[in-house]
Short mmCIF file of C-alpha atoms in Angstrom, two decimals:
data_model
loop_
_atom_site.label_atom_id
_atom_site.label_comp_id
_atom_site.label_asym_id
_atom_site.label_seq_id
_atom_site.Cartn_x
_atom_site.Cartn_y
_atom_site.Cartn_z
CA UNK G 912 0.92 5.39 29.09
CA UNK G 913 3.78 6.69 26.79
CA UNK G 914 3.88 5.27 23.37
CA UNK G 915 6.88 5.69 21.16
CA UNK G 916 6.97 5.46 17.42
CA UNK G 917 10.85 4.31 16.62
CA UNK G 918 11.59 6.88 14.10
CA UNK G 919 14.69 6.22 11.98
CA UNK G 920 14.83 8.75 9.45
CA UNK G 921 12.82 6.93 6.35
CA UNK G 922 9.42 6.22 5.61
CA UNK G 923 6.19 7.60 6.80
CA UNK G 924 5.31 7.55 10.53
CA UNK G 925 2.34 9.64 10.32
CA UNK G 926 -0.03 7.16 9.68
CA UNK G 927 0.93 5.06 12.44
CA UNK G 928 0.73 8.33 14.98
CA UNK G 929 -2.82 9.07 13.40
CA UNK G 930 -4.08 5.12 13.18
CA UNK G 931 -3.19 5.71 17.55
CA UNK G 932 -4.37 8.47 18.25
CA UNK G 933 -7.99 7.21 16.51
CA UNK G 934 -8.10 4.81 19.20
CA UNK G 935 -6.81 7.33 21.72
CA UNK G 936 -3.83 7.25 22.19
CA UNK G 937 -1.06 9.70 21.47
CA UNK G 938 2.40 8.57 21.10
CA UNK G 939 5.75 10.76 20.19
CA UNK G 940 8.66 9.82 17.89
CA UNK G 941 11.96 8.03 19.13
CA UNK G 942 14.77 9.64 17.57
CA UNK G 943 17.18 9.32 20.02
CA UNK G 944 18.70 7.35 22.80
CA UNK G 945 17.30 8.63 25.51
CA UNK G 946 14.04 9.11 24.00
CA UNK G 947 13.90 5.12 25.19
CA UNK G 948 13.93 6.21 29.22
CA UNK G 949 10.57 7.75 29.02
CA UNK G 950 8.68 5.27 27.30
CA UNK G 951 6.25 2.05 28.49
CA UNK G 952 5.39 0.75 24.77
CA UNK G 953 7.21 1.11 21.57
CA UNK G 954 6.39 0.82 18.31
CA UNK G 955 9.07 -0.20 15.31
CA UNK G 956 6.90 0.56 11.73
CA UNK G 957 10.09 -0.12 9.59
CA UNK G 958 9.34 -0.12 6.02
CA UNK G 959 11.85 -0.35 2.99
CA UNK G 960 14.94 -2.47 2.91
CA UNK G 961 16.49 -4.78 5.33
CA UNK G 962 19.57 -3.85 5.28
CA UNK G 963 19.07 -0.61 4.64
CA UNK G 964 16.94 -0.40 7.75
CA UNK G 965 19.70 -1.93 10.00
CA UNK G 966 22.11 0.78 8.85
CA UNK G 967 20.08 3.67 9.40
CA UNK G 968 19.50 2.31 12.90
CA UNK G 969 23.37 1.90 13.79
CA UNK G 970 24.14 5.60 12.24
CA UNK G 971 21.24 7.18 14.42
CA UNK G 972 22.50 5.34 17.79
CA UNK G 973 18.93 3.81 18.40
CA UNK G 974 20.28 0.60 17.47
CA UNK G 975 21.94 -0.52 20.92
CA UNK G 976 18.57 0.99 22.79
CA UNK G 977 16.52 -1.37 20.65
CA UNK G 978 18.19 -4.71 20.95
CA UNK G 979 18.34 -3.58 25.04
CA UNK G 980 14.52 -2.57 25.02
CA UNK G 981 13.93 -6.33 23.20
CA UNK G 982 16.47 -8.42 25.60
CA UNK G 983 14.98 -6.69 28.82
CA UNK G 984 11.17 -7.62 27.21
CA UNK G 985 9.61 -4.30 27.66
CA UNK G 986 6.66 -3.92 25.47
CA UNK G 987 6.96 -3.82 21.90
CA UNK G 988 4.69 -4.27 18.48
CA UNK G 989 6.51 -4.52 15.56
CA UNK G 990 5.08 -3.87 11.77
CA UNK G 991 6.39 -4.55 8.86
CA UNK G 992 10.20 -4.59 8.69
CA UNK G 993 9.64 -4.19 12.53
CA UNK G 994 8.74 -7.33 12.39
CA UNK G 995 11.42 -8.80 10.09
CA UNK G 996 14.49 -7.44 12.10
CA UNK G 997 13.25 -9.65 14.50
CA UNK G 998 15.07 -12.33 13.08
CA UNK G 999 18.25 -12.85 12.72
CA UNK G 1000 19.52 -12.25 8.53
CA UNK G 1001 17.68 -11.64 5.87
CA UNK G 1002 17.79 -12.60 1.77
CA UNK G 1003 17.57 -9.39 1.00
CA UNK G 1004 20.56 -8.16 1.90
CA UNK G 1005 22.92 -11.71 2.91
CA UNK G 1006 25.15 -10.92 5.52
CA UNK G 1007 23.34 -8.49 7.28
CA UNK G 1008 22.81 -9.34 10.52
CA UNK G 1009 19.31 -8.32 11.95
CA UNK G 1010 18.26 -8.17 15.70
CA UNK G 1011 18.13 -11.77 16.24
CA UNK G 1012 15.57 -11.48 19.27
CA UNK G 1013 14.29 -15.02 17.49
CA UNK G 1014 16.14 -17.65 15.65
CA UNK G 1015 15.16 -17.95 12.02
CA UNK G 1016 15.29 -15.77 8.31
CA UNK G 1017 13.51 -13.53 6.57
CA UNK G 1018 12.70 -15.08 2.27
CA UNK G 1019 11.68 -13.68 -0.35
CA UNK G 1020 8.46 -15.28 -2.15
CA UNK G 1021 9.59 -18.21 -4.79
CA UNK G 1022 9.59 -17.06 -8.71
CA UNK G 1023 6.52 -18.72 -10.06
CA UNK G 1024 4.63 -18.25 -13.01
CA UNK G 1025 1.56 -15.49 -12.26
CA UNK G 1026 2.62 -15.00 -8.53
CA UNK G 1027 2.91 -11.24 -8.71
CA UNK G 1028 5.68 -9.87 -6.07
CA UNK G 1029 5.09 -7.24 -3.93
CA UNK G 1030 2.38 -9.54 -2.36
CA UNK G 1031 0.26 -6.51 -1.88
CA UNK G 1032 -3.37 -6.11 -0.88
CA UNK G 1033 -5.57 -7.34 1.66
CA UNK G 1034 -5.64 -10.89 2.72
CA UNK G 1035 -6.43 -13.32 5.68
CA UNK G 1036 -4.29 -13.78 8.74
CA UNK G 1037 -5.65 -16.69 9.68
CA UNK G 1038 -5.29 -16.85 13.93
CA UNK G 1039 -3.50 -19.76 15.53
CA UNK G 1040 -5.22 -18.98 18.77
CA UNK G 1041 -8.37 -16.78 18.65
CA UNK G 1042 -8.69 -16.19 21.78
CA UNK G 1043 -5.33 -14.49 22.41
CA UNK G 1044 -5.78 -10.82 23.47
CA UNK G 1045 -4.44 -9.61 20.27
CA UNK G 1046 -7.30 -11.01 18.36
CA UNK G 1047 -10.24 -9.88 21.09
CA UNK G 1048 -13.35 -8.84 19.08
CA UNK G 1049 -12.70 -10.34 15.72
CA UNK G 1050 -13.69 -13.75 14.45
CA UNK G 1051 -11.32 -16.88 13.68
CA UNK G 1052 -9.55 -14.92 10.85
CA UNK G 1053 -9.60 -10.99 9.30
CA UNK G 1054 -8.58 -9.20 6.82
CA UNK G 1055 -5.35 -7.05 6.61
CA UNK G 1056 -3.63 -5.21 4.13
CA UNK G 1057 0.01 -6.35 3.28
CA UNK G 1058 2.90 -4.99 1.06
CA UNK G 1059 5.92 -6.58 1.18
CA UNK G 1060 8.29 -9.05 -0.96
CA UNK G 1061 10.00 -10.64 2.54
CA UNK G 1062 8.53 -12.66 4.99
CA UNK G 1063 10.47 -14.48 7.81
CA UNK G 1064 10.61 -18.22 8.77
CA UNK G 1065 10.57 -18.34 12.52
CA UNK G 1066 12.39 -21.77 13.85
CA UNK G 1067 10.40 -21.65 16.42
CA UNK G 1068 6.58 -22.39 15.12
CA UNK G 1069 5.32 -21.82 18.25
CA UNK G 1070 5.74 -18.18 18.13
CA UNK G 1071 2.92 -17.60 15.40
CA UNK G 1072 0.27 -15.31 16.33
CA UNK G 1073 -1.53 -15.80 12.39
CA UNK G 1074 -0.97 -17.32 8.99
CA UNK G 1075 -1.65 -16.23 5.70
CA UNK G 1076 -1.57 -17.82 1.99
CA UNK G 1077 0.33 -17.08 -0.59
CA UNK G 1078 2.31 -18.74 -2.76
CA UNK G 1079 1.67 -21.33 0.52
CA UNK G 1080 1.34 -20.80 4.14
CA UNK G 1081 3.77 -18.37 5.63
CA UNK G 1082 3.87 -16.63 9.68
CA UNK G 1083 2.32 -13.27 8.77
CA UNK G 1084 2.42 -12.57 12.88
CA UNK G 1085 4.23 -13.77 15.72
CA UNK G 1086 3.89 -13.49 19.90
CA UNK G 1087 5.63 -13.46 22.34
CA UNK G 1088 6.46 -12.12 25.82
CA UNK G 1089 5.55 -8.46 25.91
CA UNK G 1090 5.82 -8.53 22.08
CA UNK G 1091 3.36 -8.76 19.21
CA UNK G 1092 4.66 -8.38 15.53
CA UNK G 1093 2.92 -8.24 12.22
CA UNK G 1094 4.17 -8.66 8.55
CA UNK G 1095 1.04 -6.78 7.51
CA UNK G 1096 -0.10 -2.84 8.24
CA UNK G 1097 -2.80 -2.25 11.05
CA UNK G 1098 -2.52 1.83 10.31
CA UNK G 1099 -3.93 0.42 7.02
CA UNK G 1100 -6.18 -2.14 7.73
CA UNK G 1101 -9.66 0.37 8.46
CA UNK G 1102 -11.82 -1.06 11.49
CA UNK G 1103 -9.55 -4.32 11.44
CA UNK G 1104 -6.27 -2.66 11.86
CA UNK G 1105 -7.62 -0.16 14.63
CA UNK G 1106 -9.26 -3.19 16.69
CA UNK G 1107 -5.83 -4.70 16.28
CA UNK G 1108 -3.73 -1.82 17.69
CA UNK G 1109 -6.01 -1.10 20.44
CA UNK G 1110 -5.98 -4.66 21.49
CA UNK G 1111 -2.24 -4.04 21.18
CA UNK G 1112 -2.22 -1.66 23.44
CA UNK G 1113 -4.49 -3.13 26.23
CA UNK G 1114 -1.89 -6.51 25.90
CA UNK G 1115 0.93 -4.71 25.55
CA UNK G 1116 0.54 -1.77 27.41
CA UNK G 1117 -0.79 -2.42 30.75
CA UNK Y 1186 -6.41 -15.83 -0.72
CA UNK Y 1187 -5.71 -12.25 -1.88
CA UNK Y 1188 -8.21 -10.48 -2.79
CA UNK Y 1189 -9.08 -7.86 -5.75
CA UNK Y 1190 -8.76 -4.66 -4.96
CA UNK Y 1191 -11.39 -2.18 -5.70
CA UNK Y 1192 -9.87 1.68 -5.96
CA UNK Y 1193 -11.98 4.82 -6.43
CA UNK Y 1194 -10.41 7.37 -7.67
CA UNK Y 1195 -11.14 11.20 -7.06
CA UNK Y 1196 -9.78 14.02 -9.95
CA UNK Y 1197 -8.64 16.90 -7.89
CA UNK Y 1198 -8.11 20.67 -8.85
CA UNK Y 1199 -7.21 23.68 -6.68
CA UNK Y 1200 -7.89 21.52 -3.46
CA UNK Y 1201 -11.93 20.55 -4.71
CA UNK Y 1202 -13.46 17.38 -6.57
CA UNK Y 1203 -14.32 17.45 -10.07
CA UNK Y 1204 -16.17 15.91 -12.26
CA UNK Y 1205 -19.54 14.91 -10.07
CA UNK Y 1206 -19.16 13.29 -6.81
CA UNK Y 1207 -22.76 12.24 -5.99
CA UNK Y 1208 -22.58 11.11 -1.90
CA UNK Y 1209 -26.10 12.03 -0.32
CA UNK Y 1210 -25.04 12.03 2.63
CA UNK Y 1211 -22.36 14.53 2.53
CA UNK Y 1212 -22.80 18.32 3.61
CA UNK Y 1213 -19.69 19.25 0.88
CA UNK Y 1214 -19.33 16.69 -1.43
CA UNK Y 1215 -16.53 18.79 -3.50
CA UNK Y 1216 -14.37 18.52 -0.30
CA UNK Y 1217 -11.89 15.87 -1.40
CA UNK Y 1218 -11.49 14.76 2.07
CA UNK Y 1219 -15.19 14.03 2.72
CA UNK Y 1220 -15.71 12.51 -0.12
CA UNK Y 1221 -12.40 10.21 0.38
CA UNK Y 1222 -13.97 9.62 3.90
CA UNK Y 1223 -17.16 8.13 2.21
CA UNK Y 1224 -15.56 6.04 0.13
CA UNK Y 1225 -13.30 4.69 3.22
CA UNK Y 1226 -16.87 3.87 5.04
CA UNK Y 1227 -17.80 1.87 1.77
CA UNK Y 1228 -15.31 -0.50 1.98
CA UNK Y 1229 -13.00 0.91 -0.93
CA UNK Y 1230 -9.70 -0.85 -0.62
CA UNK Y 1231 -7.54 1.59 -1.57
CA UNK Y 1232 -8.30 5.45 -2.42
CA UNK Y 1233 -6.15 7.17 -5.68
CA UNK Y 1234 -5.99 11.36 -5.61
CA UNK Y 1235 -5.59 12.36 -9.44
CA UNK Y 1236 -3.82 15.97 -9.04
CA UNK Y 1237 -4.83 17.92 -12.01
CA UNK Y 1238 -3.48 21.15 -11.16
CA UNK Y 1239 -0.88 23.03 -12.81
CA UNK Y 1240 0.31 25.22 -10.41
CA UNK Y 1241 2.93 24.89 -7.39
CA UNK Y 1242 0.49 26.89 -5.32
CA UNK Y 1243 -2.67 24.49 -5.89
CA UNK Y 1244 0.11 21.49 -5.42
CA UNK Y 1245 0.51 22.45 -1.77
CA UNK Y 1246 -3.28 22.66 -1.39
CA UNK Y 1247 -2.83 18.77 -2.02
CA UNK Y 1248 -0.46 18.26 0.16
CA UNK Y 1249 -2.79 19.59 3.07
CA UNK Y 1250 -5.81 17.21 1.47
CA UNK Y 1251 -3.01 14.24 1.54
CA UNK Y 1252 -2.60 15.25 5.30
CA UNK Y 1253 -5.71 16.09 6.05
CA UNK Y 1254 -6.87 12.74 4.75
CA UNK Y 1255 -4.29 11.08 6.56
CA UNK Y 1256 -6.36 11.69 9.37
CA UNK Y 1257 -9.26 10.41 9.27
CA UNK Y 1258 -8.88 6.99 6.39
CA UNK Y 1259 -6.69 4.17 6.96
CA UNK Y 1260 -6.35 2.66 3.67
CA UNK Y 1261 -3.30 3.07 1.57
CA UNK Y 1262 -3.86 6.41 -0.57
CA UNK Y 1263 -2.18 6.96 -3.80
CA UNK Y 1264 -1.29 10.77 -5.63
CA UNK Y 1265 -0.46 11.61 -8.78
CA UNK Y 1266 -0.35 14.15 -11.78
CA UNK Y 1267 2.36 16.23 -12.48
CA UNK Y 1268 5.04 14.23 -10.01
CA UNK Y 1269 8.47 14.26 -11.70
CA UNK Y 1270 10.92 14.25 -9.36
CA UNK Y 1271 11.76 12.72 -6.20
CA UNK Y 1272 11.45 15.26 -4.52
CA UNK Y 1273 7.75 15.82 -5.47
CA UNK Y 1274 7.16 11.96 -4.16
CA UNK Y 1275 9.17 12.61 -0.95
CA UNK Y 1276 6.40 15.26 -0.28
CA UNK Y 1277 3.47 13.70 -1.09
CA UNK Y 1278 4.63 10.32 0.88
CA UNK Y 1279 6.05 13.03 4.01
CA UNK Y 1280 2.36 14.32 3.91
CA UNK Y 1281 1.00 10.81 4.51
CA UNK Y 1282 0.40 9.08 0.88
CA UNK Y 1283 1.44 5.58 0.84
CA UNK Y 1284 2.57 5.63 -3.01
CA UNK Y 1285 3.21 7.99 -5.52
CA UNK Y 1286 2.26 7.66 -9.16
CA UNK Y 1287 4.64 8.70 -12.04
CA UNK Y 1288 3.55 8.72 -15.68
CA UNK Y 1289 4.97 11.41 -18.29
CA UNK Y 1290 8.21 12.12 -16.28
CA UNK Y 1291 9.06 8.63 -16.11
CA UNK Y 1292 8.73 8.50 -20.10
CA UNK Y 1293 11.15 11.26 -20.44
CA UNK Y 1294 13.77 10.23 -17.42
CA UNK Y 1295 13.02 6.87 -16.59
CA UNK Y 1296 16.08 6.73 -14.13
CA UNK Y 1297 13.52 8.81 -11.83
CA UNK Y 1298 11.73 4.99 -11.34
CA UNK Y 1299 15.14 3.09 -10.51
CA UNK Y 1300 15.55 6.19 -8.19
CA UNK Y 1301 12.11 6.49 -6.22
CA UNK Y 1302 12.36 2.50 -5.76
CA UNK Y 1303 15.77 2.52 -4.09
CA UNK Y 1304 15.05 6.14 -1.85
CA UNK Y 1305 11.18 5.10 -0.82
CA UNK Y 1306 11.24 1.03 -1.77
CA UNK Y 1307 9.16 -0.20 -4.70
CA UNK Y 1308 5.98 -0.68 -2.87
CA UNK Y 1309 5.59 3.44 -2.96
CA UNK Y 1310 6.07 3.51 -6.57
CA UNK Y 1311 3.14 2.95 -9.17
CA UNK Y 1312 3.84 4.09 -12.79
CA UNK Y 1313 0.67 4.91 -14.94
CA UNK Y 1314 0.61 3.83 -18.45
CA UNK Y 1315 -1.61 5.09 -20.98
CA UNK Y 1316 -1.84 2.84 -23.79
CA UNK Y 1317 -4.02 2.87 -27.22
CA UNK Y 1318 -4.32 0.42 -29.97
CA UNK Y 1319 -2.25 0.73 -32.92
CA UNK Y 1320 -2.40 -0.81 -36.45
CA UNK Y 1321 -0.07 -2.98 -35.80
CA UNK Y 1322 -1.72 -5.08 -33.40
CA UNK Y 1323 -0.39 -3.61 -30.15
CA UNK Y 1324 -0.27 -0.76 -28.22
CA UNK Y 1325 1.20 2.25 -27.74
CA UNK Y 1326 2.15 4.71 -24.83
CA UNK Y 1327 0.59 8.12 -24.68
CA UNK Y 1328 1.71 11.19 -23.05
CA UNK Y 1329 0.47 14.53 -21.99
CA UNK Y 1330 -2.88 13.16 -20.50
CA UNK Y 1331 -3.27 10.68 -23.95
CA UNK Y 1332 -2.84 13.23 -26.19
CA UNK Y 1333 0.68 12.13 -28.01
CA UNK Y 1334 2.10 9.22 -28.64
CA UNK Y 1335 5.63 8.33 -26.58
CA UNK Y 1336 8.84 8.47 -29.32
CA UNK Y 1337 11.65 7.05 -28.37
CA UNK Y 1338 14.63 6.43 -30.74
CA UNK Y 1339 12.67 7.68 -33.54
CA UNK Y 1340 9.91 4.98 -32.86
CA UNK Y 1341 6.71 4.86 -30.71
CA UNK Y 1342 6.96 3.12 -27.31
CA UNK Y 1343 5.48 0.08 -27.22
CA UNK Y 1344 3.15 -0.73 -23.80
CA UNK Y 1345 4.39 -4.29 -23.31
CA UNK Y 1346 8.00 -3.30 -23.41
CA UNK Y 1347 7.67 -0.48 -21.29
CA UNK Y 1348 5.37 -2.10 -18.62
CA UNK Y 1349 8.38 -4.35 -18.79
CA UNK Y 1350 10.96 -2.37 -18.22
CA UNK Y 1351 9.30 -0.04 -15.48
CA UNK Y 1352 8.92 -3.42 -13.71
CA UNK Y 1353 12.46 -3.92 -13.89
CA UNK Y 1354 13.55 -0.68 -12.85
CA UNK Y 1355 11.44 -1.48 -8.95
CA UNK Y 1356 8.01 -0.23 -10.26
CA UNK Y 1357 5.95 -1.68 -7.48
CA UNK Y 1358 2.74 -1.21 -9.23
CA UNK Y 1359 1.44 -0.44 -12.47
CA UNK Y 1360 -1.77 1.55 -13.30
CA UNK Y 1361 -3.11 0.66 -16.37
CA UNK Y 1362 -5.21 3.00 -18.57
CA UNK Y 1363 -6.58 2.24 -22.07
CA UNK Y 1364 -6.86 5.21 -24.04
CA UNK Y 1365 -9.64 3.09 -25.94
CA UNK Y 1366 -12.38 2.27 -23.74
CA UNK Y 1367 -11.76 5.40 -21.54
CA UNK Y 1368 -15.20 7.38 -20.97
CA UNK Y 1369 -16.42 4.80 -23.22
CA UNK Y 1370 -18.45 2.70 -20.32
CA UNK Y 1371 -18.29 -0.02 -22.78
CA UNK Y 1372 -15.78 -2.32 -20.26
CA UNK Y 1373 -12.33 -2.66 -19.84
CA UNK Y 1374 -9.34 -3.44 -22.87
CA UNK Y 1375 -9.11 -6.81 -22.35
CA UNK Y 1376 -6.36 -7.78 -24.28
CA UNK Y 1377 -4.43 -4.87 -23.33
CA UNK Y 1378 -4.83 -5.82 -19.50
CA UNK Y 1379 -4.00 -9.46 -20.27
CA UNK Y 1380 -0.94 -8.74 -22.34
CA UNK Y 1381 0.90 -6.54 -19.71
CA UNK Y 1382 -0.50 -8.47 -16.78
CA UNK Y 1383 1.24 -11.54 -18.24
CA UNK Y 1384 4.28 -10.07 -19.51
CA UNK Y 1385 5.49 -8.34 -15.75
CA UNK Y 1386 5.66 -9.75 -12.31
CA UNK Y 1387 4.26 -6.99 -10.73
CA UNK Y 1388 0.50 -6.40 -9.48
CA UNK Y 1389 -1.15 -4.46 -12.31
CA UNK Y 1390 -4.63 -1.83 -11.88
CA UNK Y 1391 -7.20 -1.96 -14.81
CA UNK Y 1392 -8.70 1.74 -15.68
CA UNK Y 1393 -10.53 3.32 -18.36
CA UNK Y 1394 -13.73 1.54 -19.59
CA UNK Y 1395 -15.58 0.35 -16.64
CA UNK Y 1396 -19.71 1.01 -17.43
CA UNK Y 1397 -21.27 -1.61 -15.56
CA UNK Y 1398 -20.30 -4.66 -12.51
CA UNK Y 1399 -20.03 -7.02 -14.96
CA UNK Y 1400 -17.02 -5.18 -16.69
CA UNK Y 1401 -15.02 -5.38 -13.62
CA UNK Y 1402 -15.91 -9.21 -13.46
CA UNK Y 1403 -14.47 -9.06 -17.07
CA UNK Y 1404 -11.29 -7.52 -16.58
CA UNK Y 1405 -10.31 -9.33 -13.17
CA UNK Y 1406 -10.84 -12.66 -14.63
CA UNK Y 1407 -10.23 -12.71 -18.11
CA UNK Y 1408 -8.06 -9.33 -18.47
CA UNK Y 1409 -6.02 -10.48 -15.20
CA UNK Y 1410 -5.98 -7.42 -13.64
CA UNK Y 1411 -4.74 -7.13 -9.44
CA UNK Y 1412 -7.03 -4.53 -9.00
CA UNK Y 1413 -9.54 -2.46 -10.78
CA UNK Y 1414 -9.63 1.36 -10.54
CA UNK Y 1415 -12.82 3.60 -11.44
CA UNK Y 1416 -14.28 6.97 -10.92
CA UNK Y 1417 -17.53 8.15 -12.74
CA UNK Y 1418 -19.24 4.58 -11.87
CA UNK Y 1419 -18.36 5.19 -8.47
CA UNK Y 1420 -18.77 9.32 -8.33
CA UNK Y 1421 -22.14 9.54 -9.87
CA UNK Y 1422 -24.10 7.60 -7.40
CA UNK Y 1423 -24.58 4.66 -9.85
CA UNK Y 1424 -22.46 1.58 -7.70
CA UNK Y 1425 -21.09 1.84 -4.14
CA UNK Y 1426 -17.89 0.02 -3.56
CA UNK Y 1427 -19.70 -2.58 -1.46
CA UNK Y 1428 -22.29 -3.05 -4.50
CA UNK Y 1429 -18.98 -4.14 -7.01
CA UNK Y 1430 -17.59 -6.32 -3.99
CA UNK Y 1431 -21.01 -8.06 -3.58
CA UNK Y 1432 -21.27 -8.22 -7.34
CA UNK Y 1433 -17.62 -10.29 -7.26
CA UNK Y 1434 -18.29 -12.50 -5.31
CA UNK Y 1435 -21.32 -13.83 -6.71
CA UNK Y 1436 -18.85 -14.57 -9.76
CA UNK Y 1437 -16.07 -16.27 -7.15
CA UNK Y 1438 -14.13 -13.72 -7.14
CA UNK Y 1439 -11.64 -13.13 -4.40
CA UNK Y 1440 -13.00 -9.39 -2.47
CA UNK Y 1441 -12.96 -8.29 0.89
CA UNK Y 1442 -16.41 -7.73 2.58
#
């Protein structure tokens, strides 16, 4: 099987190569267009800023090879801002428009007294269906660890894969066709996070 | 429910652990890497490398202990002492730490926060803040390892104001360190934690103070602290990370298990 970490320019994508290859699998970067032809799975880590992120992508060509990889369904797990380009704008940066594989926006957490922003640590994602294959060999719920100030509102509330609290209830992962996506960070997340990506790529991946 | 986080962290010099890093199991338990893998098998939530080196030579030994550890944990890992530029963060994070910590330099150029935030996002950036008492009441920022006080416009800077104003310019984090109860093991400056904690929006990590469990108890309730940070409780064999959790939640505090 031949992973693919989309690889942008920004951020660290170490840590999502070595968080695969501890369940054994090796992946390479995507850095170009026709890096895309070779591949069975892909993997978009994004982190930083929204629109920041969708710049970087148009500038480095992968852009076009990404929205075609997500119309044709091919296999894909999303963290993080991989996750949030999903939809189609964002707060962050208004009038930036994202990938729009699903209909809805990415938020910021509400301003409220003693709500610290980043949410950052580990919480619950609590599973709408435990017995999808993403969630094999965990319980009703586990812990992950999350850093971010975004989170999207899917329209469609039958894509969530998980929930978590705070500040309320918000979609911290979603499911779909060929496609898992998590606001949170697996390569982060110790035994939790490594169950996850392996179940990843048994679903995803076969 | 988010839970507290509970960081060891690990002083690091010329690549090897000081001060005394008590794991019985371990073969080498002055490899920093070993002894970060330990604490990743406890439970520890997030791991923070303290480089006290001087050198660029002994820097890019921590570099390969950043990678090397990179490898084998997969818990957000944290570096600092003696970062200044970004640069110096762009290497640490390229080597596989998840967030850089600033403390000195960003007393002398604070533009290097506003900076860091908008080249690696805020989440990467955590700026340390050592603060003692003063007559007055408050407290004030340290420098050089807690050894001067910060002057700026012919005053001393004061902790709330600049936890304030870090948080403003994208600090992600902040890592709290009271000048006071440090090596004391007589618990955690309450007030000080409270103070800042309350005055930004940002998550903030107690440190300095921490003897026994019920000190942590102390600081994440009633100091409203994010997270608590500690290394000679944790290095000399006296707690494991899962003993502090276990101790939490007996007092209803929010850990993960």
């Amino acid at each position: 099987m031949n992973l693919g970490i989309l690889d942008y320019g920004a951020g660290n994508l170490r840590s999502v190569r070595n968080a695969f290859l501890a369940v054994e699998q090796p992946a390479t970067f995507v850095s170009a267009p026709e890096h895309f032809d070779a591949l069975d799975m892909l993997v978009f880590p994004g982190q930083g800023a929204f629109g920041d992120c969708v710049r970087q992508l148009q500038e480095t060509g992968l852009w076009d090879p990404l929205k075609k990889w997500l119309a044709e369904e091919r296999p894909y797990f999303g963290i993080c801002l991989g996750y949030q380009l999903l939809f189609q704008n964002g707060e962050e940066n208004p009038g930036v428009e994202g990938l729009a594989k699903f209909e809805g926006s990415v938020v910021r957490f509400p301003a409220q007294p003693g709500l610290k922003i980043p949410h950052m640590g580990w919480n619950k994602a609590r599973f709408t269906d435990a017995a999808h294959p993403a969630w094999k060999g965990m319980g009703d719920d586990e812990t992950f660890y999350f850093v971010h100030s975004y989170f999207p509102q899917p329209k469609d509330a039958s894509l969530a894969a998980c929930t978590t609290d705070y500040s309320g209830e918000f979609v911290s992962g979603i499911a779909a066709k060929n496609l898992l996506a998590v606001q949170f960070h697996p390569e982060k997340s110790q035994k939790a996070g490594l169950t996850l990506l392996k179940n990843a790529l048994e679903y995803l991946g076969r | 429910m988010l839970t507290k986080r509970i960081i060891p962290c690990l002083d690091v010099h010329d690549g090897r652990v000081v001060k005394g890093t008590k794991f019985l199991d371990l073969r080498d338990a002055g490899d920093p890497v070993e002894c970060a893998v330990a604490y990743n098998n406890q439970g520890a939530d997030e791991l923070v490398f303290l480089d006290i080196t001087a050198t660029s030579d002994e820097r890019r030994t921590m570099v390969d202990v950043v990678e090397r550890t990179a490898e084998r944990c997969f818990m957000p890992v944290t570096v600092g002492g003696g970062i200044r530029t970004v640069a110096d963060m762009r290497k640490m994070l390229l080597a596989g730490a998840d967030k850089v910590s600033v403390n000195t330099a960003a007393i002398f150029n604070p533009e290097v926060v506003d900076e860091a935030a908008s080249a690696f996002g805020c989440q990467c950036i955590v700026v340390a803040i050592d603060a003692k008492r003063n007559e007055r009441g408050s407290w004030t920022v340290y420098t050089h390892g807690g050894r001067k006080p910060a002057i700026r416009d012919g005053k001393e800077l004061d902790a709330i104001e600049w936890a304030a104003e870090v948080c403003k310019r994208g600090a992600g984090e902040i890592l709290l360190t009271s000048m006071d109860a440090d090596g004391t093991k007589a618990g955690y400056d309450l007030g000080l934690n409270r103070t800042v904690s309350e005055a930004v929006t940002i998550p903030v990590i107690a440190s300095g103070g921490a003897g026994n469990l019920d000190h942590m108890v102390d600081v994440l309730r009633d100091g409203k602290a994010d997270a608590v940070l500690a290394a000679s409780i944790f290095h000399f064999g006296e707690y494991t990370v899962g003993d502090v959790k276990r101790h939490l939640q007996k007092h209803d505090i929010p850990v993960r298990l």
